[in-house]
mmCIF file of C-alpha atoms and ligand atoms in Angstrom:
data_model
loop_
_atom_site.group_PDB
_atom_site.id
_atom_site.type_symbol
_atom_site.label_atom_id
_atom_site.label_comp_id
_atom_site.label_asym_id
_atom_site.label_seq_id
_atom_site.Cartn_x
_atom_site.Cartn_y
_atom_site.Cartn_z
ATOM 1 C CA UNK V 1132 86.901 28.478 167.822
ATOM 2 C CA UNK V 1133 89.245 28.691 165.368
ATOM 3 C CA UNK V 1134 92.415 31.030 165.088
ATOM 4 C CA UNK V 1135 93.385 34.231 162.447
ATOM 5 C CA UNK V 1136 97.625 34.698 162.379
ATOM 6 C CA UNK V 1137 98.864 37.241 159.982
ATOM 7 C CA UNK V 1138 100.779 38.245 158.090
ATOM 8 C CA UNK V 1139 102.384 40.635 156.306
ATOM 9 C CA UNK V 1140 104.962 38.928 153.087
ATOM 10 C CA UNK V 1141 104.446 35.364 152.287
ATOM 11 C CA UNK V 1142 105.427 33.769 149.442
ATOM 12 C CA UNK V 1143 101.786 31.777 149.782
ATOM 13 C CA UNK V 1144 99.732 30.811 152.792
ATOM 14 C CA UNK V 1145 99.771 27.883 151.472
ATOM 15 C CA UNK V 1146 103.245 26.509 151.758
ATOM 16 C CA UNK V 1147 103.590 28.457 154.635
ATOM 17 C CA UNK V 1148 99.970 25.398 156.060
ATOM 18 C CA UNK V 1149 102.142 23.385 154.193
ATOM 19 C CA UNK V 1150 105.879 23.071 155.656
ATOM 20 C CA UNK V 1151 105.131 23.807 159.859
ATOM 21 C CA UNK V 1152 101.876 21.902 159.555
ATOM 22 C CA UNK V 1153 103.265 19.300 162.711
ATOM 23 C CA UNK V 1154 102.498 22.512 164.181
ATOM 24 C CA UNK V 1155 99.095 24.389 163.914
ATOM 25 C CA UNK V 1156 96.764 23.676 164.791
ATOM 26 C CA UNK V 1157 93.922 22.209 162.849
ATOM 27 C CA UNK V 1158 91.212 24.704 162.383
ATOM 28 C CA UNK V 1159 93.947 27.534 162.116
ATOM 29 C CA UNK V 1160 94.112 29.933 159.779
ATOM 30 C CA UNK V 1161 96.488 32.107 157.801
ATOM 31 C CA UNK V 1162 96.441 35.109 156.309
ATOM 32 C CA UNK V 1163 99.568 37.489 154.513
ATOM 33 C CA UNK V 1164 98.490 40.686 153.391
ATOM 34 C CA UNK V 1165 100.418 39.850 150.188
ATOM 35 C CA UNK V 1166 102.566 37.277 148.497
ATOM 36 C CA UNK V 1167 105.201 37.065 146.312
ATOM 37 C CA UNK V 1168 105.486 33.756 144.939
ATOM 38 C CA UNK V 1169 101.485 33.743 144.897
ATOM 39 C CA UNK V 1170 100.341 29.803 143.752
ATOM 40 C CA UNK V 1171 97.553 28.743 141.225
ATOM 41 C CA UNK V 1172 96.062 25.700 140.251
ATOM 42 C CA UNK V 1173 97.522 23.622 137.948
ATOM 43 C CA UNK V 1174 100.544 25.568 138.460
ATOM 44 C CA UNK V 1175 99.361 29.130 137.781
ATOM 45 C CA UNK V 1176 100.414 31.890 139.519
ATOM 46 C CA UNK V 1177 98.234 33.811 141.902
ATOM 47 C CA UNK V 1178 99.037 37.688 140.835
ATOM 48 C CA UNK V 1179 99.144 38.735 144.857
ATOM 49 C CA UNK V 1180 99.468 42.333 145.293
ATOM 50 C CA UNK V 1181 98.572 44.365 148.085
ATOM 51 C CA UNK V 1182 94.563 44.689 148.315
ATOM 52 C CA UNK V 1183 93.726 40.883 147.681
ATOM 53 C CA UNK V 1184 92.735 39.033 150.727
ATOM 54 C CA UNK V 1185 95.059 36.270 150.352
ATOM 55 C CA UNK V 1186 94.458 33.759 152.744
ATOM 56 C CA UNK V 1187 94.263 29.542 153.836
ATOM 57 C CA UNK V 1188 93.275 27.440 156.627
ATOM 58 C CA UNK V 1189 94.862 23.927 157.852
ATOM 59 C CA UNK V 1190 92.141 22.155 158.411
ATOM 60 C CA UNK V 1191 92.969 18.166 159.899
ATOM 61 C CA UNK V 1192 90.049 16.684 160.710
ATOM 62 C CA UNK V 1193 89.781 13.068 161.357
ATOM 63 C CA UNK V 1194 87.441 11.946 158.760
ATOM 64 C CA UNK V 1195 89.106 12.156 155.376
ATOM 65 C CA UNK V 1196 87.092 10.749 152.996
ATOM 66 C CA UNK V 1197 85.234 13.469 151.891
ATOM 67 C CA UNK V 1198 88.843 16.643 151.597
ATOM 68 C CA UNK V 1199 88.321 16.974 147.387
ATOM 69 C CA UNK V 1200 84.981 18.614 148.555
ATOM 70 C CA UNK V 1201 85.792 21.122 150.962
ATOM 71 C CA UNK V 1202 86.820 23.576 147.870
ATOM 72 C CA UNK V 1203 83.638 23.192 147.027
ATOM 73 C CA UNK V 1204 82.204 24.288 150.640
ATOM 74 C CA UNK V 1205 84.603 27.421 150.443
ATOM 75 C CA UNK V 1206 83.753 28.344 146.685
ATOM 76 C CA UNK V 1207 79.301 27.909 148.862
ATOM 77 C CA UNK V 1208 80.734 30.101 151.502
ATOM 78 C CA UNK V 1209 82.766 33.321 149.350
ATOM 79 C CA UNK V 1210 79.629 33.280 147.673
ATOM 80 C CA UNK V 1211 77.273 33.683 150.380
ATOM 81 C CA UNK V 1212 80.243 36.188 152.104
ATOM 82 C CA UNK V 1213 80.372 38.414 149.006
ATOM 83 C CA UNK V 1214 76.321 38.455 148.132
ATOM 84 C CA UNK V 1215 76.276 40.107 151.547
ATOM 85 C CA UNK V 1216 77.917 42.776 150.089
ATOM 86 C CA UNK V 1217 74.586 42.858 147.458
ATOM 87 C CA UNK V 1218 77.339 41.325 144.975
ATOM 88 C CA UNK V 1219 76.249 38.851 142.633
ATOM 89 C CA UNK V 1220 79.114 35.776 143.167
ATOM 90 C CA UNK V 1221 78.374 32.560 140.775
ATOM 91 C CA UNK V 1222 80.303 29.577 140.704
ATOM 92 C CA UNK V 1223 82.030 28.322 137.548
ATOM 93 C CA UNK V 1224 82.726 24.250 138.608
ATOM 94 C CA UNK V 1225 84.069 22.988 140.275
ATOM 95 C CA UNK V 1226 85.506 26.216 142.125
ATOM 96 C CA UNK V 1227 85.961 29.028 140.711
ATOM 97 C CA UNK V 1228 84.148 32.215 141.949
ATOM 98 C CA UNK V 1229 82.104 34.631 139.549
ATOM 99 C CA UNK V 1230 80.902 37.605 139.358
ATOM 100 C CA UNK V 1231 79.175 38.979 136.168
ATOM 101 C CA UNK V 1232 81.428 36.714 134.070
ATOM 102 C CA UNK V 1233 84.602 37.648 135.744
ATOM 103 C CA UNK V 1234 87.052 36.094 137.743
ATOM 104 C CA UNK V 1235 86.882 38.071 142.167
ATOM 105 C CA UNK V 1236 88.118 34.679 144.449
ATOM 106 C CA UNK V 1237 90.272 31.281 143.330
ATOM 107 C CA UNK V 1238 91.129 29.009 145.965
ATOM 108 C CA UNK V 1239 93.457 26.128 145.798
ATOM 109 C CA UNK V 1240 93.627 23.034 148.607
ATOM 110 C CA UNK V 1241 96.773 20.717 148.711
ATOM 111 C CA UNK V 1242 96.919 16.959 150.599
ATOM 112 C CA UNK V 1243 98.784 18.071 153.892
ATOM 113 C CA UNK V 1244 101.254 14.891 153.317
ATOM 114 C CA UNK V 1245 103.909 13.395 156.835
ATOM 115 C CA UNK V 1246 105.400 10.766 156.224
ATOM 116 C CA UNK V 1247 102.837 9.092 152.653
ATOM 117 C CA UNK V 1248 100.340 9.891 155.073
ATOM 118 C CA UNK V 1249 97.741 12.499 154.354
ATOM 119 C CA UNK V 1250 97.595 14.738 157.345
ATOM 120 C CA UNK V 1251 95.513 17.122 156.384
ATOM 121 C CA UNK V 1252 94.612 20.035 154.188
ATOM 122 C CA UNK V 1253 95.910 23.467 152.977
ATOM 123 C CA UNK V 1254 92.402 25.474 151.242
ATOM 124 C CA UNK V 1255 93.673 28.067 149.449
ATOM 125 C CA UNK V 1256 91.685 31.565 148.585
ATOM 126 C CA UNK V 1257 92.820 34.213 146.566
ATOM 127 C CA UNK V 1258 89.626 37.317 146.633
ATOM 128 C CA UNK V 1259 89.789 40.505 145.064
ATOM 129 C CA UNK V 1260 88.822 43.259 147.102
ATOM 130 C CA UNK V 1261 91.076 46.411 146.306
ATOM 131 C CA UNK V 1262 94.160 45.434 144.127
ATOM 132 C CA UNK V 1263 94.311 48.698 141.908
ATOM 133 C CA UNK V 1264 95.390 46.657 139.466
ATOM 134 C CA UNK V 1265 94.281 43.811 137.786
ATOM 135 C CA UNK V 1266 95.734 44.767 134.851
ATOM 136 C CA UNK V 1267 98.460 42.295 134.520
ATOM 137 C CA UNK V 1268 95.824 38.769 135.719
ATOM 138 C CA UNK V 1269 96.364 37.431 132.146
ATOM 139 C CA UNK V 1270 92.156 36.674 132.824
ATOM 140 C CA UNK V 1271 89.429 38.287 132.945
ATOM 141 C CA UNK V 1272 88.956 39.774 136.409
ATOM 142 C CA UNK V 1273 86.554 41.968 138.404
ATOM 143 C CA UNK V 1274 87.493 43.378 142.436
ATOM 144 C CA UNK V 1275 85.843 44.751 144.774
ATOM 145 C CA UNK V 1276 86.402 47.577 144.940
ATOM 146 C CA UNK V 1277 85.919 47.230 140.363
ATOM 147 C CA UNK V 1278 82.422 47.035 141.451
ATOM 148 C CA UNK V 1279 81.801 49.797 143.673
ATOM 149 C CA UNK V 1280 82.124 48.025 147.562
ATOM 150 C CA UNK V 1281 84.540 49.535 150.054
ATOM 151 C CA UNK V 1282 85.090 45.672 151.479
ATOM 152 C CA UNK V 1283 86.892 45.750 154.770
ATOM 153 C CA UNK V 1284 88.855 42.256 154.765
ATOM 154 C CA UNK V 1285 88.605 41.599 158.324
ATOM 155 C CA UNK V 1286 84.922 41.571 157.908
ATOM 156 C CA UNK V 1287 84.797 39.915 154.714
ATOM 157 C CA UNK V 1288 87.210 37.013 156.013
ATOM 158 C CA UNK V 1289 85.627 36.924 159.135
ATOM 159 C CA UNK V 1290 81.274 36.883 156.596
ATOM 160 C CA UNK V 1291 83.904 33.667 154.515
ATOM 161 C CA UNK V 1292 84.813 32.097 157.578
ATOM 162 C CA UNK V 1293 81.269 31.729 159.989
ATOM 163 C CA UNK V 1294 79.581 30.720 156.296
ATOM 164 C CA UNK V 1295 82.617 27.866 155.809
ATOM 165 C CA UNK V 1296 82.359 26.223 159.413
ATOM 166 C CA UNK V 1297 78.738 26.565 159.311
ATOM 167 C CA UNK V 1298 78.531 23.631 157.170
ATOM 168 C CA UNK V 1299 82.145 22.579 157.685
ATOM 169 C CA UNK V 1300 81.136 19.632 160.301
ATOM 170 C CA UNK V 1301 78.477 18.336 157.745
ATOM 171 C CA UNK V 1302 80.171 18.098 154.664
ATOM 172 C CA UNK V 1303 83.084 16.499 156.174
ATOM 173 C CA UNK V 1304 80.591 14.175 157.433
ATOM 174 C CA UNK V 1305 78.291 13.767 154.049
ATOM 175 C CA UNK V 1306 80.177 15.295 151.578
ATOM 176 C CA UNK V 1307 79.366 17.198 148.768
ATOM 177 C CA UNK V 1308 75.854 16.822 149.167
ATOM 178 C CA UNK V 1309 75.355 18.075 152.988
ATOM 179 C CA UNK V 1310 75.498 21.693 150.490
ATOM 180 C CA UNK V 1311 74.415 20.302 146.937
ATOM 181 C CA UNK V 1312 71.483 23.208 147.634
ATOM 182 C CA UNK V 1313 73.253 25.556 148.468
ATOM 183 C CA UNK V 1314 75.992 25.045 145.664
ATOM 184 C CA UNK V 1315 73.898 24.374 143.624
ATOM 185 C CA UNK V 1316 72.089 27.821 144.214
ATOM 186 C CA UNK V 1317 74.599 29.482 143.438
ATOM 187 C CA UNK V 1318 75.854 27.723 140.150
ATOM 188 C CA UNK V 1319 73.585 29.149 137.211
ATOM 189 C CA UNK V 1320 75.021 27.073 134.109
ATOM 190 C CA UNK V 1321 72.624 23.921 133.858
ATOM 191 C CA UNK V 1322 72.254 23.638 130.659
ATOM 192 C CA UNK V 1323 74.156 25.946 128.829
ATOM 193 C CA UNK V 1324 77.288 24.028 126.910
ATOM 194 C CA UNK V 1325 80.710 24.330 128.650
ATOM 195 C CA UNK V 1326 84.365 22.279 127.680
ATOM 196 C CA UNK V 1327 86.340 21.285 130.553
ATOM 197 C CA UNK V 1328 90.186 21.143 130.610
ATOM 198 C CA UNK V 1329 93.496 21.253 132.469
ATOM 199 C CA UNK V 1330 92.401 18.372 134.105
ATOM 200 C CA UNK V 1331 89.767 15.481 132.402
ATOM 201 C CA UNK V 1332 88.282 16.255 129.036
ATOM 202 C CA UNK V 1333 85.013 17.093 127.829
ATOM 203 C CA UNK V 1334 82.745 19.216 126.317
ATOM 204 C CA UNK V 1335 78.578 19.168 126.810
ATOM 205 C CA UNK V 1336 76.173 20.468 128.091
ATOM 206 C CA UNK V 1337 75.261 20.810 132.196
ATOM 207 C CA UNK V 1338 72.445 18.553 132.997
ATOM 208 C CA UNK V 1339 73.497 18.306 136.479
ATOM 209 C CA UNK V 1340 76.030 18.236 139.655
ATOM 210 C CA UNK V 1341 75.723 15.324 141.103
ATOM 211 C CA UNK V 1342 75.967 13.251 144.672
ATOM 212 C CA UNK V 1343 79.266 13.459 144.269
ATOM 213 C CA UNK V 1344 80.294 17.377 143.759
ATOM 214 C CA UNK V 1345 80.821 15.760 139.972
ATOM 215 C CA UNK V 1346 79.192 17.832 136.621
ATOM 216 C CA UNK V 1347 77.428 15.654 134.603
ATOM 217 C CA UNK V 1348 77.556 16.212 130.708
ATOM 218 C CA UNK V 1349 75.598 15.389 127.683
ATOM 219 C CA UNK V 1350 77.562 15.120 124.889
ATOM 220 C CA UNK V 1351 75.806 15.288 121.100
ATOM 221 C CA UNK V 1352 75.108 12.197 120.737
ATOM 222 C CA UNK V 1353 73.142 12.070 124.012
ATOM 223 C CA UNK V 1354 75.980 10.689 125.578
ATOM 224 C CA UNK V 1355 76.426 10.914 129.343
ATOM 225 C CA UNK V 1356 79.773 11.713 130.883
ATOM 226 C CA UNK V 1357 80.362 12.573 134.563
ATOM 227 C CA UNK V 1358 83.782 14.946 135.197
ATOM 228 C CA UNK V 1359 85.309 14.629 138.795
ATOM 229 C CA UNK V 1360 88.973 16.584 137.943
ATOM 230 C CA UNK V 1361 89.098 19.130 135.844
ATOM 231 C CA UNK V 1362 87.504 23.412 134.405
ATOM 232 C CA UNK V 1363 85.601 24.536 132.765
ATOM 233 C CA UNK V 1364 86.851 26.303 130.386
HETATM 234 C C1 BTN E 1428 93.064 29.659 141.037
HETATM 235 O O1 BTN E 1428 91.925 29.486 140.846
HETATM 236 O O2 BTN E 1428 94.045 29.027 140.734
HETATM 237 C C2 BTN E 1428 93.664 29.280 142.674
HETATM 238 C C3 BTN E 1428 94.409 29.806 143.831
HETATM 239 C C4 BTN E 1428 94.102 30.627 144.025
HETATM 240 C C5 BTN E 1428 95.104 31.768 145.378
HETATM 241 C C6 BTN E 1428 95.105 31.111 147.049
HETATM 242 S S1 BTN E 1428 96.071 33.389 147.341
HETATM 243 C C7 BTN E 1428 96.592 32.025 149.437
HETATM 244 C C8 BTN E 1428 96.951 31.090 148.779
HETATM 245 N N1 BTN E 1428 97.828 31.114 148.782
HETATM 246 C C9 BTN E 1428 98.870 31.030 147.518
HETATM 247 O O3 BTN E 1428 99.282 31.035 147.394
HETATM 248 N N2 BTN E 1428 96.857 29.852 146.429
HETATM 249 C C10 BTN E 1428 96.768 30.583 147.502
#
């Protein structure tokens, strides 16, 4: 169903996919033990020392209308896999995965574009598994190891891929609505006041995640605002 290709060291698994998209088959998974130029959302660095799980799935579905929702599917798949290790992982909109308020997984999706045409998606995830040191990450972070969980990276990856591909075809056809219920079950922040930045800027109480996966906020004046891009800060 899918091929996994493993490397010791890469600059970035997302870069590898984008640079080799012509020769990669749909649903190829590129894994690296460490990355020398791991990249996060909004041009941030993703420190990628040995011990973390770093991978990118190359996807080139015929229907590309709902590519944007695959990051949210990945966050659902990662949470479901982590929860199998008795870890209470949940989503911070749109696609960060947290445990006890600290980040355990980040997801970066990038369109693969050839001759001005979207050829597919490089959907990358970095998960803190057993890195020796998380102190050099400049945001609250947690790993499975610091939570007392000894997980095999291969086992974790297989669980994530199983959960991801279970819903994949349905999301490609129908979009976020196909996983809205699963997403909402993993999203505990309804009713809390949040600020959104690093994309659109907004603030308000979380009222809903709509059928397209957008965050629905109500501001102090009662005005409803729907947010498509950015992140809760
Ligand atoms: C974020 O939260 O900012 C997203 C982090 C994404 C990191 C992963 S690690 C595998 C893949 N390769 C990269 O260079 N980045 C993603």
